[in-house]
PDB file of C-alpha atoms and ligand atoms in Angstrom:
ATOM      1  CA  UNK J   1      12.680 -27.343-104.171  1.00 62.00           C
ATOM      2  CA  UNK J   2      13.380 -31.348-103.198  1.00 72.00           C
ATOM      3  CA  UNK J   3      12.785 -30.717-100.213  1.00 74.00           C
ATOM      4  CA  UNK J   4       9.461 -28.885-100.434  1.00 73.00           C
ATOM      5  CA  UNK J   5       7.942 -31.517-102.334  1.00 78.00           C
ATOM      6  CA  UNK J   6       9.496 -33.993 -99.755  1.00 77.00           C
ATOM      7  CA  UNK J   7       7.683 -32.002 -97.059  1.00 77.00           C
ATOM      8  CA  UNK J   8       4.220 -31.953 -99.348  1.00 77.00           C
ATOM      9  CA  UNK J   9       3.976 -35.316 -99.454  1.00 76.00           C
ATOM     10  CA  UNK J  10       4.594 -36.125 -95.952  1.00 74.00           C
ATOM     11  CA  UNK J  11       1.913 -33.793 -95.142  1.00 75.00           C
ATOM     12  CA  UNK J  12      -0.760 -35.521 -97.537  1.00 76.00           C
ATOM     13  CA  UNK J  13       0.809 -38.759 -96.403  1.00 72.00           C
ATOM     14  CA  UNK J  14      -0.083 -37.935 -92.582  1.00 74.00           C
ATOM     15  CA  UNK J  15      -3.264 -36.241 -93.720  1.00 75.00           C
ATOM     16  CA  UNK J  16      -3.872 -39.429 -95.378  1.00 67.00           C
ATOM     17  CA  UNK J  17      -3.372 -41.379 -92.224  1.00 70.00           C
ATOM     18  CA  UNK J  18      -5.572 -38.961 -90.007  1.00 74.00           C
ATOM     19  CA  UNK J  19      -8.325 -38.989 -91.922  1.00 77.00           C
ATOM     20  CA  UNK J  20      -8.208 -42.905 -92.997  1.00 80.00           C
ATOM     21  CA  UNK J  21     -10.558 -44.055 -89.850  1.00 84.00           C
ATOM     22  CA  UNK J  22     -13.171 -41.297 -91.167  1.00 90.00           C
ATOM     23  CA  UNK J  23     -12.989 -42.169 -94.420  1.00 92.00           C
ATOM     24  CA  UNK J  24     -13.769 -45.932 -93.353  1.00 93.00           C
ATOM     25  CA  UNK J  25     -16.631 -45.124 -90.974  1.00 93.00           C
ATOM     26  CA  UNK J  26     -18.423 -42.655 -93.738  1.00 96.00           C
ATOM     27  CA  UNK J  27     -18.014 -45.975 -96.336  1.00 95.00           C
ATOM     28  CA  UNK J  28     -19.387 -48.231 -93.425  1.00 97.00           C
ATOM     29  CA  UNK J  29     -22.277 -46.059 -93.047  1.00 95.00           C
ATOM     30  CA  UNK J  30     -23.225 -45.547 -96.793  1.00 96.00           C
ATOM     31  CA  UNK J  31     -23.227 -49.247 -97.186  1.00 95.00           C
ATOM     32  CA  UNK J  32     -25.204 -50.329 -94.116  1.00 96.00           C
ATOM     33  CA  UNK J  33     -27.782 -47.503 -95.281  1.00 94.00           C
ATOM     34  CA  UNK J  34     -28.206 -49.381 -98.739  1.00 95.00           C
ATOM     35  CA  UNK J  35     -30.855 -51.182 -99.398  1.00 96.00           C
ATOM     36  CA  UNK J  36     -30.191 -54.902 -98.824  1.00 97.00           C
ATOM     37  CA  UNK J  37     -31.034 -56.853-101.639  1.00 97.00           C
ATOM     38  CA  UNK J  38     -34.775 -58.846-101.929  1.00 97.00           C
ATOM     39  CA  UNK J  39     -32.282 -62.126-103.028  1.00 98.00           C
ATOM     40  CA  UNK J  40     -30.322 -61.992-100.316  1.00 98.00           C
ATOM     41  CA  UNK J  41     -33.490 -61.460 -97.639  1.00 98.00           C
ATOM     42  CA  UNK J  42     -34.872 -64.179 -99.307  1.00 98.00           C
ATOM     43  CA  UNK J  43     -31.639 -66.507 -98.293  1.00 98.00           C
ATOM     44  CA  UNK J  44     -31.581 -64.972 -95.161  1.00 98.00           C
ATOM     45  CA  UNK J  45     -35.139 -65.860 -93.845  1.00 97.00           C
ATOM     46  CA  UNK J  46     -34.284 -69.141 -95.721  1.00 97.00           C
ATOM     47  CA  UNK J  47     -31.170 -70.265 -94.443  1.00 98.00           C
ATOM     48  CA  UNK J  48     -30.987 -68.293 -90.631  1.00 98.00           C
ATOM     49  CA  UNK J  49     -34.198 -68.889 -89.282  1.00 96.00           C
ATOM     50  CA  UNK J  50     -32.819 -66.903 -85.617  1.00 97.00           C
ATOM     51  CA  UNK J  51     -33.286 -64.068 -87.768  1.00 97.00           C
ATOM     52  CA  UNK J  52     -36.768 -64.079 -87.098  1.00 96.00           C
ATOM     53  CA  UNK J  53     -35.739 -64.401 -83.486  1.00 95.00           C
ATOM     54  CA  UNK J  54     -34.570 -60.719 -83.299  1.00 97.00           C
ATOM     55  CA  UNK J  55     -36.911 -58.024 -82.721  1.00 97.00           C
ATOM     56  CA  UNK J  56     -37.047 -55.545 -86.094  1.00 97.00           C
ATOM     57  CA  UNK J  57     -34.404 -53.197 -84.862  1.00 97.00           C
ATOM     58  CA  UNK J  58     -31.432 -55.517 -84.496  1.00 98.00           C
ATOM     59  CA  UNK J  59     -33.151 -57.213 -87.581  1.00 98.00           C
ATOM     60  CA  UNK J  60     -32.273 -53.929 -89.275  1.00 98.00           C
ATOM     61  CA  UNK J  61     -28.617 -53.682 -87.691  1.00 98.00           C
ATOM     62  CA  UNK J  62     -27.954 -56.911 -88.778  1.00 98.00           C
ATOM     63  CA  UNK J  63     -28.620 -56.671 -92.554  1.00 98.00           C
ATOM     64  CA  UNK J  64     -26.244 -53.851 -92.224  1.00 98.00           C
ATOM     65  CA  UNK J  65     -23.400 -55.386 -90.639  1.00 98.00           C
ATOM     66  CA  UNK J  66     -23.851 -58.233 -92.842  1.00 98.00           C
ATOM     67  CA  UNK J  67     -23.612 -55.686 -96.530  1.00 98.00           C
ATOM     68  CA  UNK J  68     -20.190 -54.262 -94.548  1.00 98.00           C
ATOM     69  CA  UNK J  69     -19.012 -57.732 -93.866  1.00 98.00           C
ATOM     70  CA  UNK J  70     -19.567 -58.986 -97.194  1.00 98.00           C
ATOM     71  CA  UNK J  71     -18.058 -55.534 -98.859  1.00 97.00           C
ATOM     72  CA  UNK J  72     -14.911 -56.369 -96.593  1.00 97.00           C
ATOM     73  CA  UNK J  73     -14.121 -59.622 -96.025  1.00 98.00           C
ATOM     74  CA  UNK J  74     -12.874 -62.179 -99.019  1.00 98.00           C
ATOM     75  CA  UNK J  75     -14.643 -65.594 -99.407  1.00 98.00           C
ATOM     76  CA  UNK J  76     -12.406 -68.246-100.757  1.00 98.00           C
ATOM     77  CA  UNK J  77     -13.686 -71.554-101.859  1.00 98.00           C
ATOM     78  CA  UNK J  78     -11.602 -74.695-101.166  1.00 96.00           C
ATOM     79  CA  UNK J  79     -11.749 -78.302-102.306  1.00 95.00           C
ATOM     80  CA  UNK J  80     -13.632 -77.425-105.984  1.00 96.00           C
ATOM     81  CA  UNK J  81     -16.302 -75.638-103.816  1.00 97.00           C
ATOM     82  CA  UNK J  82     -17.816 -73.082-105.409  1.00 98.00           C
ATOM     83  CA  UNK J  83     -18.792 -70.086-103.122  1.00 98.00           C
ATOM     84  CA  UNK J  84     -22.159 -68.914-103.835  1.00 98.00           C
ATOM     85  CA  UNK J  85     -24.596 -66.154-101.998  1.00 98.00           C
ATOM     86  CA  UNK J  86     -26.179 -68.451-100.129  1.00 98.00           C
ATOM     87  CA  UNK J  87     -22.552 -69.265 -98.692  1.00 98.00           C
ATOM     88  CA  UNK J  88     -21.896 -65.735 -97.474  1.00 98.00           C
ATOM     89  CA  UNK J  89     -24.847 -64.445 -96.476  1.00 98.00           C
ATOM     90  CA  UNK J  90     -25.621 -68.002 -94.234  1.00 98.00           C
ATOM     91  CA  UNK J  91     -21.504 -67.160 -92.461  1.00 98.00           C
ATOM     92  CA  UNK J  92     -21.641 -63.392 -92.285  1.00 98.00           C
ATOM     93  CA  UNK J  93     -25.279 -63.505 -91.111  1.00 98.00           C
ATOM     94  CA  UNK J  94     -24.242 -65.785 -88.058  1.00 98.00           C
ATOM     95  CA  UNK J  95     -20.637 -63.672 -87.618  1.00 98.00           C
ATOM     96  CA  UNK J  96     -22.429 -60.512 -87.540  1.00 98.00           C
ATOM     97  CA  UNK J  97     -25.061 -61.581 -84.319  1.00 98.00           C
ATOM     98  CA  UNK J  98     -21.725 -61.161 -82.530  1.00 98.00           C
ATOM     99  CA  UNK J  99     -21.219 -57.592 -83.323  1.00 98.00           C
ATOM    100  CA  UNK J 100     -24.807 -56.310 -82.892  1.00 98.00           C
ATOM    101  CA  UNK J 101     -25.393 -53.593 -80.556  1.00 96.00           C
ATOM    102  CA  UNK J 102     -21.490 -53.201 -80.113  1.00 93.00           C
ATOM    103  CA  UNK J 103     -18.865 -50.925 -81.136  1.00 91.00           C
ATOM    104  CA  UNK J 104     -17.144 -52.617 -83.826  1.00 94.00           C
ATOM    105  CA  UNK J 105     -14.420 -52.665 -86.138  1.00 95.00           C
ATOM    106  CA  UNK J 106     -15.882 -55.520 -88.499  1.00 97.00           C
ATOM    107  CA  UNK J 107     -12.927 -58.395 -86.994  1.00 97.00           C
ATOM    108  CA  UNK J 108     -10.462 -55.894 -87.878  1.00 95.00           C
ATOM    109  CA  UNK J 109      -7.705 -58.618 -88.654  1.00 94.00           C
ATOM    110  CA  UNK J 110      -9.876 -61.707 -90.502  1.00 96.00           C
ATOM    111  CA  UNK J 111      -9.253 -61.108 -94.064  1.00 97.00           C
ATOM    112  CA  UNK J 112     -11.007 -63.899 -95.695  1.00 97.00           C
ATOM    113  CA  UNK J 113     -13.160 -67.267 -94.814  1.00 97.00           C
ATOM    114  CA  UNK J 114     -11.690 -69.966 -96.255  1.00 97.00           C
ATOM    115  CA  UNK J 115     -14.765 -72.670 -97.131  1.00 97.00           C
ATOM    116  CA  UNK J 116     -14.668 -76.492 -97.583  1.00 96.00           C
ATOM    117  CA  UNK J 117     -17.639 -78.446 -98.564  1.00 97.00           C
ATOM    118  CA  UNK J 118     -17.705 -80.501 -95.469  1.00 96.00           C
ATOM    119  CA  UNK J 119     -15.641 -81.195 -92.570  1.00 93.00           C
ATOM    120  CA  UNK J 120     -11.707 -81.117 -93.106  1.00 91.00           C
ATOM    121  CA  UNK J 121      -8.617 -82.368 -92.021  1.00 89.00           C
ATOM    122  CA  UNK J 122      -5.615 -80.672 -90.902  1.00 86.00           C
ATOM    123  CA  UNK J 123      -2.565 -82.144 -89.824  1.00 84.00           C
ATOM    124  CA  UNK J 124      -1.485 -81.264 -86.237  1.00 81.00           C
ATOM    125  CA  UNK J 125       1.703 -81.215 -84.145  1.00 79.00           C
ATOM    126  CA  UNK J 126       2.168 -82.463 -80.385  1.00 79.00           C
ATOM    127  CA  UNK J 127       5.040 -82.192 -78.563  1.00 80.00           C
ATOM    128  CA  UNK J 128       4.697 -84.174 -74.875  1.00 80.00           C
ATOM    129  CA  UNK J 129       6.956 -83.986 -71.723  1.00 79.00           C
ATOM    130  CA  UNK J 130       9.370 -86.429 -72.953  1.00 79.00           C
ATOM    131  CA  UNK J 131       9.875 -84.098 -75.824  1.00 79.00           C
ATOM    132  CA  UNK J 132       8.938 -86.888 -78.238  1.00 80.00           C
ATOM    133  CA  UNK J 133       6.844 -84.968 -80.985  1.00 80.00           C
ATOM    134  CA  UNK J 134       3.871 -86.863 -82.707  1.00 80.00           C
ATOM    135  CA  UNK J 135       1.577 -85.930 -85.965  1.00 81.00           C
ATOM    136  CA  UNK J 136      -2.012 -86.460 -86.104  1.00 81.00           C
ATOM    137  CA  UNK J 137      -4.238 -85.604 -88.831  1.00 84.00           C
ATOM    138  CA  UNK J 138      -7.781 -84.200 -86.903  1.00 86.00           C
ATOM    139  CA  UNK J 139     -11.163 -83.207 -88.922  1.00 89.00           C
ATOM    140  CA  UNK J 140     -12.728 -80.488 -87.651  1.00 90.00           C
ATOM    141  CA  UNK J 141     -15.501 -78.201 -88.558  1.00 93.00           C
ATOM    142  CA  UNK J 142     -14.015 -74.889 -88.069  1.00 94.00           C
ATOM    143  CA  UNK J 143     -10.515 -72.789 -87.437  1.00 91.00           C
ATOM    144  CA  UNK J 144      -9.443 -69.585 -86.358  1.00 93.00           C
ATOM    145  CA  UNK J 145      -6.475 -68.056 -86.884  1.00 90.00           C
ATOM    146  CA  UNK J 146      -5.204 -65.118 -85.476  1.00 88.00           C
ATOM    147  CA  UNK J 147      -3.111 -64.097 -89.012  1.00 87.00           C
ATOM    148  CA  UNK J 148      -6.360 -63.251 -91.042  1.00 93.00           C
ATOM    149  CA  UNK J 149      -8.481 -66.344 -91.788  1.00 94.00           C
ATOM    150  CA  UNK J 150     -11.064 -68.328 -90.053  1.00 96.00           C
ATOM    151  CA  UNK J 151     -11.640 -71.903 -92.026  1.00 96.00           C
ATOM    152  CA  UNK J 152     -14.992 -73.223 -92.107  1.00 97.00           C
ATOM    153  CA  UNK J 153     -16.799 -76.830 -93.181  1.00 97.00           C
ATOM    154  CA  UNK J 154     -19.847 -75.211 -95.362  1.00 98.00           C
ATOM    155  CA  UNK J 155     -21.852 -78.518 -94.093  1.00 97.00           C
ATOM    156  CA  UNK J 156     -21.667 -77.446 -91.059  1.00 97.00           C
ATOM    157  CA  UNK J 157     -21.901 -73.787 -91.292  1.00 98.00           C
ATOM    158  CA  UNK J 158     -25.339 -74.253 -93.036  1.00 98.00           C
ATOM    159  CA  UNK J 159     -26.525 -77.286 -90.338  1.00 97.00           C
ATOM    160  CA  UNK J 160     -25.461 -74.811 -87.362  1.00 97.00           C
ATOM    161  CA  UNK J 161     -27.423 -72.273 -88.914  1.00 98.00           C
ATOM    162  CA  UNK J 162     -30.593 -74.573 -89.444  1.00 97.00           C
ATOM    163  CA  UNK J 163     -30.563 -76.014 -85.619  1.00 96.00           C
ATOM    164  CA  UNK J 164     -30.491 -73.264 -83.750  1.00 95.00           C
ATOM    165  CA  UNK J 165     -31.326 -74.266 -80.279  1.00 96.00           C
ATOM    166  CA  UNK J 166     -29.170 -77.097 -79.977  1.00 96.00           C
ATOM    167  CA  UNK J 167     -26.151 -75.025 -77.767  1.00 97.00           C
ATOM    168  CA  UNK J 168     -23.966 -75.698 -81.100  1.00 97.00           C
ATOM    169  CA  UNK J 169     -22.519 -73.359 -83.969  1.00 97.00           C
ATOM    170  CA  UNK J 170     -19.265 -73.395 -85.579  1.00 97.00           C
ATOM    171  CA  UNK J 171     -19.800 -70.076 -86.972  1.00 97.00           C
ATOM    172  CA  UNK J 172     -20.481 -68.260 -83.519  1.00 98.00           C
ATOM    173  CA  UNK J 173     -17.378 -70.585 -81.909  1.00 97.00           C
ATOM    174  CA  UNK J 174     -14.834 -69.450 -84.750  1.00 96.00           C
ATOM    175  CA  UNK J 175     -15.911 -65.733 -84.705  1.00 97.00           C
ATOM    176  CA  UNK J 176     -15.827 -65.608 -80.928  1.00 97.00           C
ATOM    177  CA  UNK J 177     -12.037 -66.839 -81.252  1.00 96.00           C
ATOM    178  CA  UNK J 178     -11.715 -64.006 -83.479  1.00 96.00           C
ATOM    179  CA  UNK J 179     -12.930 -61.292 -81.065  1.00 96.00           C
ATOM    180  CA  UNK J 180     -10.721 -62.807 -78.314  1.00 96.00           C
ATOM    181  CA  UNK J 181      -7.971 -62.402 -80.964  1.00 95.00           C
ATOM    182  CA  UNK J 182      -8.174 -58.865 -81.516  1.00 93.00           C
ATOM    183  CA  UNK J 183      -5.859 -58.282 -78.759  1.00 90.00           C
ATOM    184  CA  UNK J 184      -3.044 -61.145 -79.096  1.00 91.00           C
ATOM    185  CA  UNK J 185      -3.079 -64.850 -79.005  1.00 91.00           C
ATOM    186  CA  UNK J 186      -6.716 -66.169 -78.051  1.00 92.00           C
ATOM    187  CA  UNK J 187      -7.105 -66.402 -73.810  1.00 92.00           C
ATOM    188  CA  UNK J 188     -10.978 -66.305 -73.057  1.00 94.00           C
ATOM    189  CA  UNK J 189     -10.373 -62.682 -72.402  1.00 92.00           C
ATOM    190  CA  UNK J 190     -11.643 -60.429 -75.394  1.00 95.00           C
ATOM    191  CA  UNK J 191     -11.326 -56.706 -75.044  1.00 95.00           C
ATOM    192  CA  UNK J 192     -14.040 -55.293 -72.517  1.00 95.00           C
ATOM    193  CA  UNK J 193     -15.650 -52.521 -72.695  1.00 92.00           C
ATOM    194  CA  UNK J 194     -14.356 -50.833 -69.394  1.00 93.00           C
ATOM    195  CA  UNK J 195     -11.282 -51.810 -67.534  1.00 95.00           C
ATOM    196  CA  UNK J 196     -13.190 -52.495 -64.480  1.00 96.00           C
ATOM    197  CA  UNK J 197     -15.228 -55.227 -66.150  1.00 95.00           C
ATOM    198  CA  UNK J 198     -12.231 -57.255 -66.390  1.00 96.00           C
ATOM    199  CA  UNK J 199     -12.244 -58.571 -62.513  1.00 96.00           C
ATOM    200  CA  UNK J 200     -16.079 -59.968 -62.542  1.00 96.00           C
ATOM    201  CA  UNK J 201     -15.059 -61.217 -65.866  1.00 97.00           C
ATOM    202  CA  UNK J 202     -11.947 -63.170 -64.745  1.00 96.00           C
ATOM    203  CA  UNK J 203     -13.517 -64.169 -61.597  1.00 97.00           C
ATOM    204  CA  UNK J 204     -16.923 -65.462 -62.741  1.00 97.00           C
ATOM    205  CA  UNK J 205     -15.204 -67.130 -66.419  1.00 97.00           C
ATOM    206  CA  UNK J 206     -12.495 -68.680 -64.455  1.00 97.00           C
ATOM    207  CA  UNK J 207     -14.442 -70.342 -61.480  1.00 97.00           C
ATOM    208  CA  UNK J 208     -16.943 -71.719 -64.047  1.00 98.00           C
ATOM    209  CA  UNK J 209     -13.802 -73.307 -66.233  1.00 98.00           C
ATOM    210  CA  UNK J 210     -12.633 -74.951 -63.234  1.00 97.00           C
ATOM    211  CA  UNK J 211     -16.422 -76.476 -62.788  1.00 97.00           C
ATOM    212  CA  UNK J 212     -16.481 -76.934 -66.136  1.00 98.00           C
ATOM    213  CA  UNK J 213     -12.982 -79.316 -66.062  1.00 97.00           C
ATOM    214  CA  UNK J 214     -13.568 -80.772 -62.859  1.00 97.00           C
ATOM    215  CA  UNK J 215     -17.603 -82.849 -64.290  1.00 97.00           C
ATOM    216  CA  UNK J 216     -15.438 -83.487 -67.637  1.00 97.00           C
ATOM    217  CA  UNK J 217     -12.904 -85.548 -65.648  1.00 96.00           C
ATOM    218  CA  UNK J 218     -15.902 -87.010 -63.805  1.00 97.00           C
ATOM    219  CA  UNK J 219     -17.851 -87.273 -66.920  1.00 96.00           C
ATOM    220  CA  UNK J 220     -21.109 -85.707 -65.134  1.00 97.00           C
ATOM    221  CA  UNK J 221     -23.894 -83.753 -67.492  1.00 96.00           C
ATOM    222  CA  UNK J 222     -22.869 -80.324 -68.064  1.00 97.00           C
ATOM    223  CA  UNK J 223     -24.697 -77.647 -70.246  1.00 97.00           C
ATOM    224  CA  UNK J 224     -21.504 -76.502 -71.933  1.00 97.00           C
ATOM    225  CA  UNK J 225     -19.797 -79.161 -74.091  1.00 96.00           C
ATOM    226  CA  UNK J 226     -17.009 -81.096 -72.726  1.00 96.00           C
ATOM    227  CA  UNK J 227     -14.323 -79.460 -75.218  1.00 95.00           C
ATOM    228  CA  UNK J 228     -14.652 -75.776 -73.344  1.00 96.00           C
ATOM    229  CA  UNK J 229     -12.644 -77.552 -70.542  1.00 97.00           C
ATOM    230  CA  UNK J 230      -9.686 -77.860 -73.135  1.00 95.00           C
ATOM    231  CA  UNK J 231      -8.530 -74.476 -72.816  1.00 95.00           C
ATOM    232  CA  UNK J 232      -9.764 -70.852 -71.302  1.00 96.00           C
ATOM    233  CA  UNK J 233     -10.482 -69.605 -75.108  1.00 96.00           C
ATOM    234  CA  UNK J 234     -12.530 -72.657 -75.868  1.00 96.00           C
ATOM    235  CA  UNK J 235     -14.221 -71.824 -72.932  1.00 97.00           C
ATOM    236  CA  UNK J 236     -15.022 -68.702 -74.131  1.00 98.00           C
ATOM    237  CA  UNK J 237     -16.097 -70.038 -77.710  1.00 97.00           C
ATOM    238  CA  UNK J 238     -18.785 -72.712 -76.359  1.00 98.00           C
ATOM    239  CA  UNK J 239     -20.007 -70.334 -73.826  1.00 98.00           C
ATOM    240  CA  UNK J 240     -21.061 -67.968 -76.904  1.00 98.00           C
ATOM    241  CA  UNK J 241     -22.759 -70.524 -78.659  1.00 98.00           C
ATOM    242  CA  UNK J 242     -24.860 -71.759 -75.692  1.00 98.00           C
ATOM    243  CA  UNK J 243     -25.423 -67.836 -74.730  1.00 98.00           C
ATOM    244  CA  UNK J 244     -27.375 -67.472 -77.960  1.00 98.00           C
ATOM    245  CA  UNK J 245     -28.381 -70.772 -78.711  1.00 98.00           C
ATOM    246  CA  UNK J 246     -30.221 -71.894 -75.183  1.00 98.00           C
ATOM    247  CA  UNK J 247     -30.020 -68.455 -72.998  1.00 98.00           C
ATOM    248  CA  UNK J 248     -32.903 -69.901 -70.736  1.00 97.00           C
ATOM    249  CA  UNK J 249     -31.066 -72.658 -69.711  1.00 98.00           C
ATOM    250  CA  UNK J 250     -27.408 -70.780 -68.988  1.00 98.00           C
ATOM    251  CA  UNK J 251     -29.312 -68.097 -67.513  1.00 98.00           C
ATOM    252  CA  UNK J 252     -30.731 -70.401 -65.229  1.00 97.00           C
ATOM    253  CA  UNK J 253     -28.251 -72.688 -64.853  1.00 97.00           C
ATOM    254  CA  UNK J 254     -25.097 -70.143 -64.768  1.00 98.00           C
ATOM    255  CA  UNK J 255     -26.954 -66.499 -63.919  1.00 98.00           C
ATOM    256  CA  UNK J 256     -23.862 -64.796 -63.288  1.00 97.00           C
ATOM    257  CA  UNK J 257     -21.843 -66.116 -66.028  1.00 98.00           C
ATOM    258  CA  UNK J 258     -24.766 -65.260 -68.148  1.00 98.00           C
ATOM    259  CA  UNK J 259     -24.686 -61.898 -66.994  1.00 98.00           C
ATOM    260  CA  UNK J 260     -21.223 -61.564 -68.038  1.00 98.00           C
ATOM    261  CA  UNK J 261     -22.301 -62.428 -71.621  1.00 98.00           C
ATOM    262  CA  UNK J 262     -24.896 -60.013 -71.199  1.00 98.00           C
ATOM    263  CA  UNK J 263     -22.976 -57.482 -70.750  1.00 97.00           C
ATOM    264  CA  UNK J 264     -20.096 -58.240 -73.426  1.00 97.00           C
ATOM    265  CA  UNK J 265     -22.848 -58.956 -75.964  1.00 97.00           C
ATOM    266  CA  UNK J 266     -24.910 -56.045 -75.298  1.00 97.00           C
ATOM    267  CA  UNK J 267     -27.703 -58.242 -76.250  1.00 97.00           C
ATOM    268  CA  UNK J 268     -30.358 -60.492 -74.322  1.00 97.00           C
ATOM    269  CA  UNK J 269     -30.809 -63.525 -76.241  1.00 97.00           C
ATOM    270  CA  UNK J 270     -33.106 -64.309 -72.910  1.00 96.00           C
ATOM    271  CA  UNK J 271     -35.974 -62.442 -74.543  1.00 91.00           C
ATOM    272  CA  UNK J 272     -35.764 -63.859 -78.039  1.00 94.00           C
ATOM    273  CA  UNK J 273     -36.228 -67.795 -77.902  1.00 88.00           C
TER     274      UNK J 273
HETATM  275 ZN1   ZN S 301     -12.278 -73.368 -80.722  1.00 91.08          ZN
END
């Protein structure tokens, strides 16, 4: 008799585990069909003016994502801040423009977005050749973290949003560390679509790093900021912000690395400015 009801509840266990990933699309799909609140349109024509930028379609697939995202993910206020609508809607709106036209699992490991008021400091460790091992306290606008939690300086989240044009966004940089997380530690190398994309990818991202480091050292005027020649998945990061925040210039400027985007995103920010 044990061992019957042993056997039952394996069964609804593994039926439970079968039909979990159906059970999570149908609850996606019921809450990107609801309506999206008149507040919350109001905030976002308000506070993410590249909203308008989007034709009405992705308009439409972004309100979605964004009522998923918001059902989802936990928003944690830190330093006395209070965490308001305006505060989510302004973050997910932005995190979501990376997900649009793409199959998605909503950042399947970020759990919650941790939010300071402004910009804030963490203390960091350095280890050099000699071994000798230093501590620095840095201020930054944004984190990532591969565990479940992307940090953010509201400040800056809500500037980013504002200036659209200017090649910079803390929200877009953090959430593209996220995407190249999905698969391990962060490497400039999110998961493609098809396996051979990964050769053009690696090829065109990697000869444009090594441009991109070489008029750093030499201090020369570059497009891309200076701090995407730190590392391969900072590359990445302040690529995605200048793909959808000045498209006409990197298209120009870097057409093939553009194209790249282009075909990660599954968008063409090109047409919207
Ligand atoms: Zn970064």
């Amino acid at each position: 008799m044990s061992m019957l009801i042993v056997a039952g509840l394996c069964l609804l266990y593994l039926g439970w585990l079968i039909g979990k990933p159906y059970y999570i699309d149908y609850r996606r799909d019921q809450r990107r069909k609801q309506a999206f609140p008149l507040a919350w349109l109001a905030i976002l024509r308000r506070r993410v003016p590249y909203y308008r930028l989007l034709p009405p379609d992705l308009q439409a697939q972004l309100r979605g994502h964004i009522q998923v995202f918001l059902a989802e993910k936990d928003f944690i206020g830190c330093a006395g801040l209070d965490v308001d609508d305006e505060m989510r809607i302004t973050i997910a709106a932005q995190a979501c423009l990376l997900i649009l036209n793409r199959k998605t699992d909503y950042y399947p490991k970020l759990e919650r977005i941790l939010i300071y008021p402004g910009a804030f400091m963490v203390k960091k460790q350095e280890i050099d050749e000699a071994g000798v091992l230093s501590e620095y306290h840095d201020e930054l606008a944004g984190e990532s973290w591969g565990d479940g939690q992307v940090i953010l300086s509201w400040q800056d989240a809500a500037d980013d949003a504002r200036f659209f044009s200017d090649g910079r966004n803390v929200v877009l940089h953090e959430f593209a560390h996220q995407l190249d997380q999905e698969k391990g530690a962060a490497t400039g190398a999110p998961i493609l679509a098809r396996a051979e994309h990964y050769r053009p990818w690696s090829e065109a991202l990697g000869a444009e790093y090594e441009q991109l480091r070489q008029h750093a050292d030499a201090e020369l005027d570059t497009l891309f900021d200076y701090y995407g020649a730190e590392h391969p998945a900072e590359f990445f990061a302040v690529i995605t912000e200048v793909f959808f925040e000045q498209p006409q210039a990197m298209a120009t400027m870097h057409p093939e690395l553009y194209r790249q985007l282009k075909n990660f995103y599954r968008v063409d920010p090109f047409d919207w400015h």
